[in-house]
């Protein structure tokens, strides 16, 4: 579940809230009841479980032998 970051303009309460994406965004500060705003920062929404996939699929390939049929190394 993503974690959303909120900040209250009234009491400057800064907090994070884990909620579902289909949940309504929080409207009021749990500290003072004033209106809060959701912050979209670089780390404000953290998706757990999706993430980073390694794209490095490079595999070590041997150069193909030009004389594979008669090569003594290829046909020991
Ligand atoms: Zn507040």
CSV table of N, CA, C and O and ligand atoms in Angstrom, one decimal:
chain,number,residue,atom,x,y,z
A,1,UNK,N,0.8,-1.2,0.0
A,1,UNK,CA,0.0,0.0,0.0
A,1,UNK,C,0.9,1.2,0.0
A,1,UNK,O,1.9,1.3,0.7
A,2,UNK,N,0.5,2.2,-0.7
A,2,UNK,CA,1.3,3.4,-0.8
A,2,UNK,C,1.2,4.3,0.5
A,2,UNK,O,0.2,4.2,1.2
A,3,UNK,N,2.2,5.0,0.8
A,3,UNK,CA,2.2,5.8,2.0
A,3,UNK,C,2.2,7.3,1.5
A,3,UNK,O,3.0,7.7,0.6
A,4,UNK,N,1.2,8.0,1.9
A,4,UNK,CA,1.0,9.4,1.5
A,4,UNK,C,1.5,10.3,2.6
A,4,UNK,O,1.4,10.0,3.8
A,5,UNK,N,2.0,11.4,2.2
A,5,UNK,CA,2.6,12.4,3.1
A,5,UNK,C,1.7,13.6,3.2
A,5,UNK,O,1.2,14.1,2.1
A,6,UNK,N,1.4,14.0,4.4
A,6,UNK,CA,0.5,15.1,4.6
A,6,UNK,C,1.2,16.2,5.4
A,6,UNK,O,2.1,15.9,6.2
A,7,UNK,N,0.7,17.4,5.2
A,7,UNK,CA,1.1,18.5,6.1
A,7,UNK,C,0.0,19.4,6.4
A,7,UNK,O,-0.9,19.7,5.5
A,8,UNK,N,-0.1,19.8,7.7
A,8,UNK,CA,-1.1,20.7,8.1
A,8,UNK,C,-0.6,22.1,8.1
A,8,UNK,O,0.5,22.4,8.6
A,9,UNK,N,-1.4,23.0,7.5
A,9,UNK,CA,-1.0,24.4,7.4
A,9,UNK,C,-1.2,25.1,8.7
A,9,UNK,O,-0.6,26.1,9.0
A,10,UNK,N,-2.1,24.6,9.6
A,10,UNK,CA,-2.4,25.2,10.8
A,10,UNK,C,-1.4,25.0,11.9
A,10,UNK,O,-0.8,25.9,12.5
A,11,UNK,N,-1.1,23.7,12.2
A,11,UNK,CA,-0.2,23.4,13.3
A,11,UNK,C,1.1,22.8,12.8
A,11,UNK,O,2.0,22.4,13.6
A,12,UNK,N,1.3,22.8,11.5
A,12,UNK,CA,2.5,22.4,10.8
A,12,UNK,C,2.8,20.9,11.1
A,12,UNK,O,4.0,20.5,11.1
A,13,UNK,N,1.8,20.2,11.4
A,13,UNK,CA,1.9,18.8,11.7
A,13,UNK,C,2.3,18.1,10.4
A,13,UNK,O,1.6,18.2,9.4
A,14,UNK,N,3.3,17.3,10.4
A,14,UNK,CA,3.8,16.7,9.2
A,14,UNK,C,3.8,15.2,9.5
A,14,UNK,O,4.4,14.7,10.4
A,15,UNK,N,3.0,14.4,8.7
A,15,UNK,CA,2.9,13.0,9.0
A,15,UNK,C,2.7,12.2,7.7
A,15,UNK,O,2.3,12.8,6.7
A,16,UNK,N,2.8,10.9,7.9
A,16,UNK,CA,2.6,10.0,6.8
A,16,UNK,C,1.5,9.1,7.1
A,16,UNK,O,1.3,8.7,8.2
A,17,UNK,N,0.8,8.7,6.1
A,17,UNK,CA,-0.4,7.8,6.3
A,17,UNK,C,-0.4,6.8,5.2
A,17,UNK,O,-0.3,7.1,4.0
A,18,UNK,N,-0.5,5.6,5.7
A,18,UNK,CA,-0.6,4.5,4.7
A,18,UNK,C,-2.0,4.2,4.4
A,18,UNK,O,-2.8,3.9,5.3
A,19,UNK,N,-2.4,4.3,3.2
A,19,UNK,CA,-3.8,4.1,2.8
A,19,UNK,C,-3.9,3.5,1.4
A,19,UNK,O,-3.0,3.7,0.6
A,20,UNK,N,-5.0,2.9,1.1
A,20,UNK,CA,-5.2,2.4,-0.2
A,20,UNK,C,-5.4,3.5,-1.2
A,20,UNK,O,-5.8,4.6,-0.9
A,21,UNK,N,-5.1,3.2,-2.5
A,21,UNK,CA,-5.2,4.2,-3.5
A,21,UNK,C,-6.7,4.6,-3.8
A,21,UNK,O,-7.0,5.6,-4.3
A,22,UNK,N,-7.6,3.7,-3.4
A,22,UNK,CA,-9.0,4.0,-3.6
A,22,UNK,C,-9.6,4.7,-2.4
A,22,UNK,O,-10.8,5.1,-2.5
A,23,UNK,N,-8.8,4.8,-1.4
A,23,UNK,CA,-9.3,5.5,-0.2
A,23,UNK,C,-9.4,7.0,-0.5
A,23,UNK,O,-8.6,7.5,-1.3
A,24,UNK,N,-10.3,7.7,0.1
A,24,UNK,CA,-10.3,9.1,0.0
A,24,UNK,C,-9.1,9.7,0.7
A,24,UNK,O,-8.7,9.3,1.7
A,25,UNK,N,-8.5,10.7,0.1
A,25,UNK,CA,-7.4,11.4,0.8
A,25,UNK,C,-7.9,12.1,2.1
A,25,UNK,O,-9.0,12.5,2.2
A,26,UNK,N,-7.0,12.1,3.0
A,26,UNK,CA,-7.3,12.6,4.3
A,26,UNK,C,-7.6,14.2,4.2
A,26,UNK,O,-6.9,14.8,3.5
A,27,UNK,N,-8.6,14.6,4.8
A,27,UNK,CA,-9.0,16.0,4.7
A,27,UNK,C,-8.6,16.9,5.9
A,27,UNK,O,-8.2,18.0,5.8
A,28,UNK,N,-8.6,16.3,7.1
A,28,UNK,CA,-8.4,17.1,8.3
A,28,UNK,C,-7.2,16.5,9.1
A,28,UNK,O,-6.9,15.3,9.1
A,29,UNK,N,-6.6,17.4,9.8
A,29,UNK,CA,-5.4,17.1,10.6
A,29,UNK,C,-5.9,16.3,11.8
A,29,UNK,O,-6.8,16.7,12.5
A,30,UNK,N,-5.3,15.1,12.1
A,30,UNK,CA,-5.7,14.4,13.3
A,30,UNK,C,-5.2,15.1,14.6
A,30,UNK,O,-5.7,14.8,15.7
A,31,UNK,N,-4.4,16.1,14.5
A,31,UNK,CA,-3.8,16.8,15.6
A,31,UNK,C,-4.7,18.0,16.0
A,31,UNK,O,-5.1,18.1,17.2
A,32,UNK,N,-5.1,18.8,15.0
A,32,UNK,CA,-5.9,20.0,15.3
A,32,UNK,C,-7.2,20.1,14.6
A,32,UNK,O,-8.0,21.0,14.8
A,33,UNK,N,-7.4,19.2,13.6
A,33,UNK,CA,-8.7,19.3,12.9
A,33,UNK,C,-8.7,20.2,11.7
A,33,UNK,O,-9.8,20.3,11.1
A,34,UNK,N,-7.7,20.9,11.5
A,34,UNK,CA,-7.6,21.9,10.4
A,34,UNK,C,-7.4,21.1,9.1
A,34,UNK,O,-7.1,19.9,9.1
A,35,UNK,N,-7.5,21.8,8.0
A,35,UNK,CA,-7.4,21.1,6.7
A,35,UNK,C,-5.9,20.8,6.4
A,35,UNK,O,-5.1,21.6,6.7
A,36,UNK,N,-5.7,19.6,5.9
A,36,UNK,CA,-4.4,19.2,5.6
A,36,UNK,C,-4.2,19.1,4.0
A,36,UNK,O,-5.2,19.0,3.3
A,37,UNK,N,-3.0,19.2,3.6
A,37,UNK,CA,-2.8,19.0,2.2
A,37,UNK,C,-1.8,17.8,2.0
A,37,UNK,O,-1.0,17.6,2.8
A,38,UNK,N,-2.1,17.1,0.9
A,38,UNK,CA,-1.2,16.0,0.6
A,38,UNK,C,0.0,16.5,-0.2
A,38,UNK,O,-0.1,17.3,-1.1
A,39,UNK,N,1.1,16.0,0.2
A,39,UNK,CA,2.3,16.4,-0.4
A,39,UNK,C,2.8,15.3,-1.4
A,39,UNK,O,2.9,14.2,-1.1
A,40,UNK,N,3.1,15.8,-2.6
A,40,UNK,CA,3.6,14.9,-3.6
A,40,UNK,C,5.1,15.2,-3.8
A,40,UNK,O,5.5,16.1,-4.6
A,41,UNK,N,5.9,14.5,-3.1
A,41,UNK,CA,7.3,14.7,-3.2
A,41,UNK,C,7.9,13.5,-3.8
A,41,UNK,O,7.3,12.6,-4.3
A,42,UNK,N,9.2,13.5,-3.8
A,42,UNK,CA,10.0,12.5,-4.4
A,42,UNK,C,9.8,11.2,-3.7
A,42,UNK,O,9.7,10.1,-4.3
A,43,UNK,N,9.6,11.2,-2.4
A,43,UNK,CA,9.4,10.0,-1.6
A,43,UNK,C,8.1,10.0,-0.9
A,43,UNK,O,7.9,9.2,0.0
A,44,UNK,N,7.1,10.8,-1.4
A,44,UNK,CA,5.9,10.9,-0.7
A,44,UNK,C,5.0,9.6,-1.0
A,44,UNK,O,4.2,9.3,-0.2
A,45,UNK,N,5.2,9.0,-2.1
A,45,UNK,CA,4.4,7.9,-2.4
A,45,UNK,C,5.4,6.7,-2.6
A,45,UNK,O,6.2,6.7,-3.5
A,46,UNK,N,5.2,5.8,-1.7
A,46,UNK,CA,6.1,4.6,-1.8
A,46,UNK,C,5.3,3.4,-2.1
A,46,UNK,O,4.5,3.0,-1.3
A,47,UNK,N,5.6,2.8,-3.2
A,47,UNK,CA,4.9,1.5,-3.6
A,47,UNK,C,5.8,0.4,-3.1
A,47,UNK,O,6.9,0.2,-3.6
A,48,UNK,N,5.2,-0.4,-2.3
A,48,UNK,CA,5.9,-1.6,-1.8
A,48,UNK,C,5.5,-2.8,-2.7
A,48,UNK,O,4.3,-3.0,-2.9
A,49,UNK,N,6.5,-3.6,-3.1
A,49,UNK,CA,6.2,-4.8,-3.8
A,49,UNK,C,6.4,-4.6,-5.3
A,49,UNK,O,6.8,-5.6,-5.9
A,50,UNK,N,6.1,-3.5,-5.8
A,50,UNK,CA,6.4,-3.2,-7.3
A,50,UNK,C,7.8,-2.9,-7.4
A,50,UNK,O,8.6,-3.1,-6.9
A,51,UNK,N,8.4,-2.2,-7.8
A,51,UNK,CA,9.8,-1.9,-7.5
A,51,UNK,C,10.7,-2.1,-8.7
A,51,UNK,O,10.3,-2.0,-9.8
A,52,UNK,N,11.8,-2.5,-8.3
A,52,UNK,CA,12.9,-2.4,-9.2
A,52,UNK,C,13.1,-3.8,-9.8
A,52,UNK,O,13.2,-4.8,-9.2
A,53,UNK,N,13.2,-3.8,-11.1
A,53,UNK,CA,13.5,-5.0,-11.8
A,53,UNK,C,14.9,-4.9,-12.5
A,53,UNK,O,15.1,-3.9,-13.1
A,54,UNK,N,15.6,-5.9,-12.3
A,54,UNK,CA,17.0,-5.8,-13.0
A,54,UNK,C,16.8,-6.0,-14.5
A,54,UNK,O,16.2,-6.9,-15.0
A,55,UNK,N,17.4,-5.0,-15.2
A,55,UNK,CA,17.3,-5.1,-16.6
A,55,UNK,C,18.6,-5.6,-17.3
A,55,UNK,O,18.7,-5.6,-18.5
A,56,UNK,N,19.5,-5.9,-16.4
A,56,UNK,CA,20.8,-6.3,-17.0
A,56,UNK,C,20.7,-7.8,-17.3
A,56,UNK,O,20.8,-8.7,-16.5
A,57,UNK,N,20.4,-8.0,-18.6
A,57,UNK,CA,20.2,-9.4,-19.0
A,57,UNK,C,21.4,-9.9,-19.9
A,57,UNK,O,21.3,-10.9,-20.6
A,58,UNK,N,22.4,-9.1,-19.8
A,58,UNK,CA,23.6,-9.5,-20.5
A,58,UNK,C,24.2,-10.8,-20.1
A,58,UNK,O,24.4,-11.1,-18.9
A,59,UNK,N,24.4,-11.7,-21.0
A,59,UNK,CA,25.0,-12.9,-20.7
A,59,UNK,C,26.3,-13.0,-21.5
A,59,UNK,O,26.4,-12.5,-22.6
A,60,UNK,N,27.2,-13.7,-20.9
A,60,UNK,CA,28.5,-13.8,-21.6
A,60,UNK,C,28.4,-14.8,-22.8
A,60,UNK,O,28.0,-15.9,-22.6
A,61,UNK,N,28.6,-14.3,-23.9
A,61,UNK,CA,28.5,-15.1,-25.1
A,61,UNK,C,29.9,-15.3,-25.7
A,61,UNK,O,30.7,-14.4,-25.9
A,62,UNK,N,30.2,-16.5,-26.0
A,62,UNK,CA,31.5,-16.9,-26.6
A,62,UNK,C,31.5,-16.5,-28.1
A,62,UNK,O,30.4,-16.6,-28.8
A,63,UNK,N,32.6,-16.0,-28.6
A,63,UNK,CA,32.6,-15.8,-30.1
A,63,UNK,C,32.5,-17.1,-30.8
A,63,UNK,O,33.1,-18.1,-30.4
A,64,UNK,N,31.7,-17.1,-31.8
A,64,UNK,CA,31.5,-18.3,-32.6
A,64,UNK,C,32.7,-18.7,-33.4
A,64,UNK,O,33.3,-17.9,-34.0
A,65,UNK,N,33.0,-19.9,-33.4
A,65,UNK,CA,34.2,-20.4,-34.1
A,65,UNK,C,33.9,-20.5,-35.6
A,65,UNK,O,32.8,-21.1,-36.0
A,66,UNK,N,34.7,-20.0,-36.4
A,66,UNK,CA,34.5,-20.0,-37.9
A,66,UNK,C,34.6,-21.4,-38.5
A,66,UNK,O,34.1,-21.7,-39.5
A,67,UNK,N,35.4,-22.3,-37.8
A,67,UNK,CA,35.5,-23.6,-38.3
A,67,UNK,C,35.0,-24.6,-37.3
A,67,UNK,O,35.7,-25.5,-36.9
A,68,UNK,N,33.7,-24.4,-37.0
A,68,UNK,CA,33.2,-25.2,-35.9
A,68,UNK,C,33.1,-26.7,-36.3
A,68,UNK,O,33.3,-27.6,-35.4
A,69,UNK,N,33.0,-27.0,-37.6
A,69,UNK,CA,32.9,-28.4,-38.0
A,69,UNK,C,34.2,-29.1,-37.8
A,69,UNK,O,34.2,-30.3,-37.3
A,70,UNK,N,35.3,-28.5,-38.2
A,70,UNK,CA,36.6,-29.2,-38.2
A,70,UNK,C,37.5,-28.7,-37.0
A,70,UNK,O,38.6,-29.2,-36.9
A,71,UNK,N,37.0,-27.8,-36.3
A,71,UNK,CA,37.8,-27.2,-35.2
A,71,UNK,C,38.1,-28.2,-34.1
A,71,UNK,O,37.1,-28.9,-33.6
A,72,UNK,N,39.3,-28.4,-33.7
A,72,UNK,CA,39.6,-29.4,-32.7
A,72,UNK,C,39.2,-29.0,-31.3
A,72,UNK,O,38.9,-29.8,-30.4
A,73,UNK,N,39.1,-27.6,-31.1
A,73,UNK,CA,38.7,-27.1,-29.8
A,73,UNK,C,37.2,-27.3,-29.6
A,73,UNK,O,36.7,-27.6,-28.5
A,74,UNK,N,36.4,-27.2,-30.8
A,74,UNK,CA,35.0,-27.3,-30.7
A,74,UNK,C,34.6,-28.8,-30.7
A,74,UNK,O,33.5,-29.2,-30.3
A,75,UNK,N,35.5,-29.6,-31.3
A,75,UNK,CA,35.2,-31.1,-31.4
A,75,UNK,C,36.3,-31.8,-30.7
A,75,UNK,O,37.2,-32.4,-31.4
A,76,UNK,N,36.4,-31.9,-29.4
A,76,UNK,CA,37.5,-32.5,-28.8
A,76,UNK,C,37.4,-34.1,-28.9
A,76,UNK,O,36.4,-34.6,-29.1
B,1,LIG,ZN1,-2.9,20.5,12.4
